[in-house]
Amino acid sequence: MSEGAIKKFMFVNRKAPYGTIYALESLEVVLITAAFDQDVSLVFMDDGIFQLKKGQQTKGIENKNFSPTYRALDGYDIEKLYVEAEALTARGLTEDDLLVDVTVMSRAELGKLMDEMDVVLSF
Amino acid sequence: MKFAVTINEGPYQHQASDSAYLFCRAALEKGHEIRRVFFYNDGVNNASSLTEPPQDDRNIVTRWSKLAEDHKLDLVVCVAAALRRGIRDENLAPGFRISGLGQLVEAGIEADRLVTFGD
Amino acid sequence: MLHIVNKSPAERNALESCLRVAQDGAAILLIEDAVYAATRGNTAENHLRDALSRFKIYALAPDLEARGMGDRVMAGVATVDYGGFVDLVAEHKNCQSWL
């Protein structure tokens, strides 16, 4: 592929933070992908939505709180953050509970978007 | 067709590495190219030369090394994930190399398909 | 698009999430512990039977056989070997692994 090629990358986040490392290491790939000037979309569904919950305090578990990184994403020109509406409701959360601005989508809309991607990554 | 593969789990504990290996072998048999195999998360443990399974079990690590040798595969272990888990050049099995996450993104850009194996 | 699922529907919600999001006409490949979803009498049987009208569903034969379930595949689910897995990936524009 020629230099400067841009592909559509989607990261599907379905796992909660801290219980496993997937959320953190997925975020590390997201940042690198942005550094390659690719078209990056992030989807949060199922328990992945908990990654964006406001008010994370990790001092008691002696883990690094990486949630502020989600706020820094727009500095990397990552602005396409999508949250599945049904998954949000199913967890008793609303957009106001999330620490970044997101686009709430129905599952059908998400599925359509996923179809349009070149590379879909999930950790 | 050019494939790239990502493996997110270590050997034995999960089937991911086995599935990925059998997928790669089948793809090569069909004449496809494996552009790169990228080891991430606990997947970096697939590269440990210290692995010693019982004799009647498959040796997942040497199996990857052999496939890499036979087909000139590029087996890349993520440096940040590897350092977190004690995988370094000193205990890296033949055929593997340690490099940055950019290698995963590059594989995604250059390959026609990227397939992820994990938990 | 090809969706790849590797977990039993009785253990994780990966298959359920996949079925919720996948677009009509998509292909779904069940591998590893997800092959139990394609067997007769399993907890997700009705769910999967409904899904057969919207998706093409495949199960990886070596994983079924390893689990002693090779002779229990539901009607309508096609079985493939690793070569078939490779073909499915090649035939579809992109793929998502529901880990």
Coordinates of C-alpha atoms in Angstrom, one line a residue:
Chain A
M1 CA 0.0 0.0 0.0
S2 CA 1.3 3.5 -0.9
E3 CA 2.7 5.8 1.7
G4 CA 0.1 8.0 3.2
A5 CA -2.7 5.5 2.8
I6 CA -5.5 6.0 5.3
K7 CA -7.6 3.1 6.5
K8 CA -10.7 3.2 8.7
F9 CA -9.8 1.5 12.0
M10 CA -12.5 0.7 14.6
F11 CA -11.7 -0.3 18.1
V12 CA -14.5 -2.3 19.8
N13 CA -14.3 -2.0 23.6
R14 CA -16.5 -4.4 25.4
K15 CA -14.6 -5.0 28.6
A16 CA -14.7 -3.0 31.9
P17 CA -11.5 -1.4 33.1
Y18 CA -9.2 -2.7 35.9
G19 CA -10.6 -6.2 36.2
T20 CA -8.4 -7.0 33.2
I21 CA -5.8 -5.0 31.3
Y22 CA -7.6 -5.1 27.9
A23 CA -9.1 -1.6 28.2
L24 CA -5.7 0.0 29.0
E25 CA -3.7 -1.9 26.4
S26 CA -6.5 -1.2 23.8
L27 CA -6.1 2.5 24.5
E28 CA -2.4 2.3 23.9
V29 CA -3.1 0.9 20.4
V30 CA -5.6 3.6 19.7
L31 CA -3.1 6.3 20.4
I32 CA -0.5 4.7 18.2
T33 CA -3.0 4.3 15.4
A34 CA -3.8 8.0 15.6
A35 CA -0.1 8.8 15.4
F36 CA -0.2 6.9 12.0
D37 CA -2.8 9.4 10.8
Q38 CA -5.4 6.8 10.4
D39 CA -9.2 7.3 10.5
V40 CA -10.0 6.0 14.1
S41 CA -13.4 5.2 15.6
L42 CA -13.9 3.9 19.1
V43 CA -17.0 1.9 20.0
F44 CA -18.0 1.3 23.6
M45 CA -20.6 -1.4 24.2
D46 CA -21.4 -4.0 26.8
D47 CA -19.2 -3.5 29.9
G48 CA -16.8 -1.4 27.8
I49 CA -19.1 1.5 28.6
F50 CA -17.7 1.4 32.2
Q51 CA -14.3 2.6 30.8
L52 CA -15.9 6.0 30.3
K53 CA -17.6 6.3 33.7
K54 CA -16.9 9.6 35.5
G55 CA -15.3 9.7 38.9
Q56 CA -12.9 6.7 38.7
Q57 CA -10.6 6.7 41.8
T58 CA -8.0 4.0 41.7
K59 CA -5.9 4.9 44.7
G60 CA -7.4 2.2 46.8
I61 CA -6.5 -0.6 44.3
E62 CA -3.1 0.9 43.7
N63 CA -3.6 1.0 39.9
K64 CA -3.0 3.8 37.5
N65 CA -6.2 5.7 36.7
F66 CA -6.1 5.8 32.9
S67 CA -9.5 7.3 32.5
P68 CA -8.2 10.9 31.9
T69 CA -6.6 9.6 28.7
Y70 CA -10.1 9.4 27.2
R71 CA -10.4 13.1 27.7
A72 CA -7.1 13.7 25.9
L73 CA -8.2 11.8 22.8
D74 CA -9.4 14.9 20.9
G75 CA -5.8 16.2 21.2
Y76 CA -4.9 13.3 19.0
D77 CA -7.7 14.1 16.6
I78 CA -9.7 11.1 17.8
E79 CA -13.3 12.5 17.9
K80 CA -15.4 9.5 16.8
L81 CA -16.5 7.9 20.1
Y82 CA -19.6 5.8 19.8
V83 CA -21.7 4.3 22.6
E84 CA -24.4 1.7 22.2
A85 CA -27.6 3.1 23.5
E86 CA -29.1 -0.1 24.7
A87 CA -25.9 -1.1 26.6
L88 CA -25.9 2.3 28.3
T89 CA -29.5 2.0 29.5
A90 CA -28.9 -1.6 30.6
R91 CA -26.3 -0.4 33.0
G92 CA -28.4 2.3 34.6
L93 CA -26.2 5.0 33.0
T94 CA -26.8 8.1 30.9
E95 CA -24.6 10.3 28.8
D96 CA -24.2 12.6 31.8
D97 CA -22.3 9.8 33.6
L98 CA -19.6 9.6 30.9
L99 CA -16.4 11.6 31.1
V100 CA -16.2 12.5 27.4
D101 CA -18.6 13.6 24.7
V102 CA -19.9 10.6 22.8
T103 CA -22.3 9.8 20.0
V104 CA -25.0 7.5 21.3
M105 CA -26.1 5.0 18.6
S106 CA -28.6 2.2 18.2
R107 CA -27.2 -1.3 17.7
A108 CA -28.3 -1.2 14.1
E109 CA -26.4 2.0 13.4
L110 CA -23.3 0.6 15.1
G111 CA -23.5 -2.5 13.0
K112 CA -23.8 -0.5 9.8
L113 CA -20.8 1.6 10.8
M114 CA -18.8 -1.5 11.6
D115 CA -19.5 -2.9 8.1
E116 CA -17.9 0.2 6.6
M117 CA -14.6 -0.3 8.4
D118 CA -11.3 -1.6 6.9
V119 CA -9.9 -2.9 10.2
V120 CA -11.8 -3.8 13.3
L121 CA -9.8 -4.5 16.4
S122 CA -11.0 -5.9 19.7
F123 CA -9.0 -6.8 22.8
Chain B
M1 CA -4.2 -12.3 -0.3
K2 CA -2.2 -10.6 2.5
F3 CA -3.2 -11.5 6.0
A4 CA -2.1 -10.2 9.3
V5 CA -2.9 -11.9 12.6
T6 CA -3.0 -10.6 16.2
I7 CA -2.7 -12.9 19.2
N8 CA -3.8 -11.5 22.6
E9 CA -3.4 -14.5 24.9
G10 CA -0.5 -16.6 26.0
P11 CA 0.0 -20.2 25.2
Y12 CA -1.8 -23.2 26.9
Q13 CA -4.1 -21.1 29.1
H14 CA -6.3 -20.1 26.1
Q15 CA -6.8 -21.7 22.7
A16 CA -6.1 -18.4 20.9
S17 CA -2.5 -19.2 20.0
D18 CA -3.5 -22.7 18.7
S19 CA -6.3 -21.3 16.6
A20 CA -4.1 -18.6 15.2
Y21 CA -1.4 -21.1 14.4
L22 CA -3.7 -23.4 12.5
F23 CA -5.3 -20.5 10.7
C24 CA -1.9 -19.3 9.6
R25 CA -0.8 -22.7 8.4
A26 CA -4.0 -23.2 6.5
A27 CA -3.6 -19.7 4.9
L28 CA -0.1 -20.5 3.8
E29 CA -1.2 -23.9 2.4
K30 CA -3.7 -22.0 0.3
G31 CA -1.0 -19.8 -1.1
H32 CA -1.8 -16.6 0.9
E33 CA 0.8 -14.4 2.5
I34 CA 1.0 -13.9 6.2
R35 CA 2.3 -10.3 6.3
R36 CA 2.9 -10.3 10.1
V37 CA 1.8 -12.1 13.3
F38 CA 1.6 -9.6 16.2
F39 CA 1.7 -10.7 19.8
Y40 CA 0.0 -8.4 22.3
N41 CA -1.4 -8.5 25.8
D42 CA -0.5 -11.8 27.4
G43 CA 0.1 -13.0 23.8
V44 CA 3.7 -11.9 24.3
N45 CA 4.2 -15.0 26.4
N46 CA 4.1 -17.1 23.2
A47 CA 7.6 -15.8 22.5
S48 CA 9.2 -17.1 25.7
S49 CA 12.2 -19.5 25.1
L50 CA 11.9 -20.7 28.7
T51 CA 8.6 -22.5 27.9
E52 CA 8.9 -26.2 28.5
P53 CA 5.7 -28.2 28.1
P54 CA 5.5 -31.9 28.9
Q55 CA 6.9 -34.2 26.2
D56 CA 3.5 -35.5 25.1
D57 CA 2.1 -32.0 24.6
R58 CA 2.5 -29.7 21.6
N59 CA 5.2 -27.1 21.9
I60 CA 3.4 -23.9 21.0
V61 CA 6.5 -21.7 21.1
T62 CA 8.8 -23.9 18.9
R63 CA 5.9 -24.5 16.6
W64 CA 5.7 -20.7 15.9
S65 CA 9.5 -20.6 15.5
K66 CA 9.4 -23.4 13.0
L67 CA 6.6 -21.9 11.0
A68 CA 8.5 -18.6 10.9
E69 CA 11.6 -20.3 9.7
D70 CA 9.8 -22.4 7.0
H71 CA 7.8 -19.4 5.6
K72 CA 9.9 -16.4 6.6
L73 CA 7.1 -15.1 8.8
D74 CA 7.5 -11.9 10.7
L75 CA 6.6 -12.6 14.4
V76 CA 6.5 -9.4 16.3
V77 CA 6.2 -9.0 20.0
C78 CA 5.0 -5.7 21.4
V79 CA 7.8 -4.1 23.4
A80 CA 5.6 -2.4 26.1
A81 CA 3.5 -5.5 26.6
A82 CA 6.6 -7.7 26.7
L83 CA 8.5 -5.6 29.3
R84 CA 5.4 -5.6 31.5
R85 CA 5.5 -9.4 31.5
G86 CA 9.2 -10.2 31.6
I87 CA 9.8 -11.0 27.9
R88 CA 13.0 -9.6 26.7
D89 CA 15.7 -10.3 24.1
E90 CA 17.4 -12.6 26.5
N91 CA 14.5 -15.1 26.6
L92 CA 13.1 -14.5 23.2
A93 CA 12.5 -17.7 21.1
P94 CA 14.0 -17.9 17.6
G95 CA 12.0 -16.2 14.8
F96 CA 10.5 -13.6 17.1
R97 CA 11.5 -10.0 17.3
I98 CA 10.5 -7.3 19.8
S99 CA 9.2 -4.0 18.4
G100 CA 6.7 -1.3 18.9
L101 CA 2.9 -1.1 18.6
G102 CA 3.3 0.7 15.3
Q103 CA 4.1 -2.7 13.8
L104 CA 0.5 -3.7 14.5
V105 CA -0.9 -0.6 13.0
E106 CA 1.4 -0.9 10.0
A107 CA 0.2 -4.6 9.5
G108 CA -3.4 -3.4 9.6
I109 CA -2.7 -0.8 7.0
E110 CA -0.6 -3.1 4.7
A111 CA -2.6 -6.3 5.0
D112 CA -5.9 -7.0 3.2
R113 CA -7.3 -8.6 6.3
L114 CA -6.4 -8.5 10.0
V115 CA -7.7 -11.3 12.2
T116 CA -7.6 -11.2 16.0
F117 CA -7.4 -14.2 18.2
G118 CA -7.9 -13.8 22.0
D119 CA -10.0 -14.6 25.0
Chain C
M1 CA -18.7 -8.8 7.0
L2 CA -17.5 -11.8 8.9
H3 CA -18.1 -12.0 12.7
I4 CA -16.0 -14.5 14.6
V5 CA -17.2 -15.7 18.0
N6 CA -15.1 -17.9 20.3
K7 CA -17.0 -18.1 23.6
S8 CA -19.9 -20.4 24.8
P9 CA -23.2 -18.5 25.0
A10 CA -23.6 -19.9 28.5
E11 CA -20.4 -18.3 29.7
R12 CA -20.2 -14.9 27.9
N13 CA -22.5 -12.5 26.0
A14 CA -20.2 -12.4 23.0
L15 CA -22.6 -14.2 20.7
E16 CA -25.5 -12.3 21.9
S17 CA -23.7 -9.0 21.3
C18 CA -22.6 -10.1 17.9
L19 CA -26.2 -11.1 16.9
R20 CA -27.5 -7.7 18.2
V21 CA -25.1 -5.7 16.1
A22 CA -24.4 -7.8 13.0
Q23 CA -26.2 -6.6 9.8
D24 CA -28.5 -8.9 7.8
G25 CA -26.6 -11.1 5.4
A26 CA -23.5 -11.1 7.5
A27 CA -21.5 -14.3 8.1
I28 CA -20.9 -15.6 11.6
L29 CA -18.2 -18.1 12.4
L30 CA -18.3 -20.0 15.7
I31 CA -14.8 -21.3 16.8
E32 CA -13.3 -22.7 20.1
D33 CA -16.0 -22.7 22.9
A34 CA -18.5 -20.9 20.7
V35 CA -19.2 -24.1 18.7
Y36 CA -21.4 -25.3 21.6
A37 CA -23.9 -22.6 20.4
A38 CA -24.4 -24.6 17.2
T39 CA -25.3 -27.8 18.9
R40 CA -28.8 -29.3 19.3
G41 CA -30.3 -28.7 22.7
N42 CA -28.0 -26.0 23.9
T43 CA -29.3 -23.0 25.9
A44 CA -28.9 -20.7 22.9
E45 CA -30.4 -23.1 20.3
N46 CA -33.7 -21.1 19.7
H47 CA -31.8 -17.8 19.6
L48 CA -29.4 -19.3 17.0
R49 CA -32.2 -20.9 15.0
D50 CA -33.9 -17.4 14.7
A51 CA -30.6 -16.0 13.6
L52 CA -30.3 -18.4 10.8
S53 CA -32.9 -16.5 8.8
R54 CA -30.7 -13.4 8.9
F55 CA -27.1 -14.6 8.8
K56 CA -25.0 -17.4 7.3
I57 CA -23.7 -19.3 10.3
Y58 CA -20.6 -21.5 10.3
A59 CA -19.0 -23.6 13.0
L60 CA -15.4 -24.8 13.0
A61 CA -15.4 -28.6 12.6
P62 CA -12.1 -29.4 14.3
D63 CA -13.4 -27.5 17.4
L64 CA -16.7 -29.4 17.4
E65 CA -14.9 -32.7 17.0
A66 CA -12.4 -31.9 19.8
R67 CA -15.4 -31.4 22.1
G68 CA -17.2 -34.6 21.2
M69 CA -20.0 -32.5 19.5
G70 CA -19.3 -33.3 15.9
D71 CA -22.5 -35.2 15.4
R72 CA -24.8 -32.7 17.2
V73 CA -24.7 -29.7 14.8
M74 CA -28.0 -28.0 14.3
A75 CA -29.5 -28.1 10.9
G76 CA -28.7 -25.0 8.9
V77 CA -25.3 -24.4 10.4
A78 CA -22.5 -25.2 7.9
T79 CA -19.2 -26.7 9.2
V80 CA -15.8 -25.6 7.9
D81 CA -12.2 -26.7 8.5
Y82 CA -9.3 -24.2 9.0
G83 CA -9.0 -23.8 5.2
G84 CA -12.7 -22.9 5.2
F85 CA -12.0 -20.4 8.0
V86 CA -9.3 -18.8 5.8
D87 CA -11.7 -18.7 2.8
L88 CA -14.4 -17.0 4.9
V89 CA -11.9 -14.3 6.0
A90 CA -10.8 -13.8 2.4
E91 CA -14.3 -13.7 1.0
H92 CA -15.5 -10.9 3.3
K93 CA -14.3 -7.3 3.2
N94 CA -13.6 -7.2 7.0
C95 CA -13.9 -9.2 10.1
Q96 CA -14.5 -8.6 13.8
S97 CA -13.5 -11.0 16.6
W98 CA -16.0 -10.8 19.5
L99 CA -13.5 -11.3 22.3

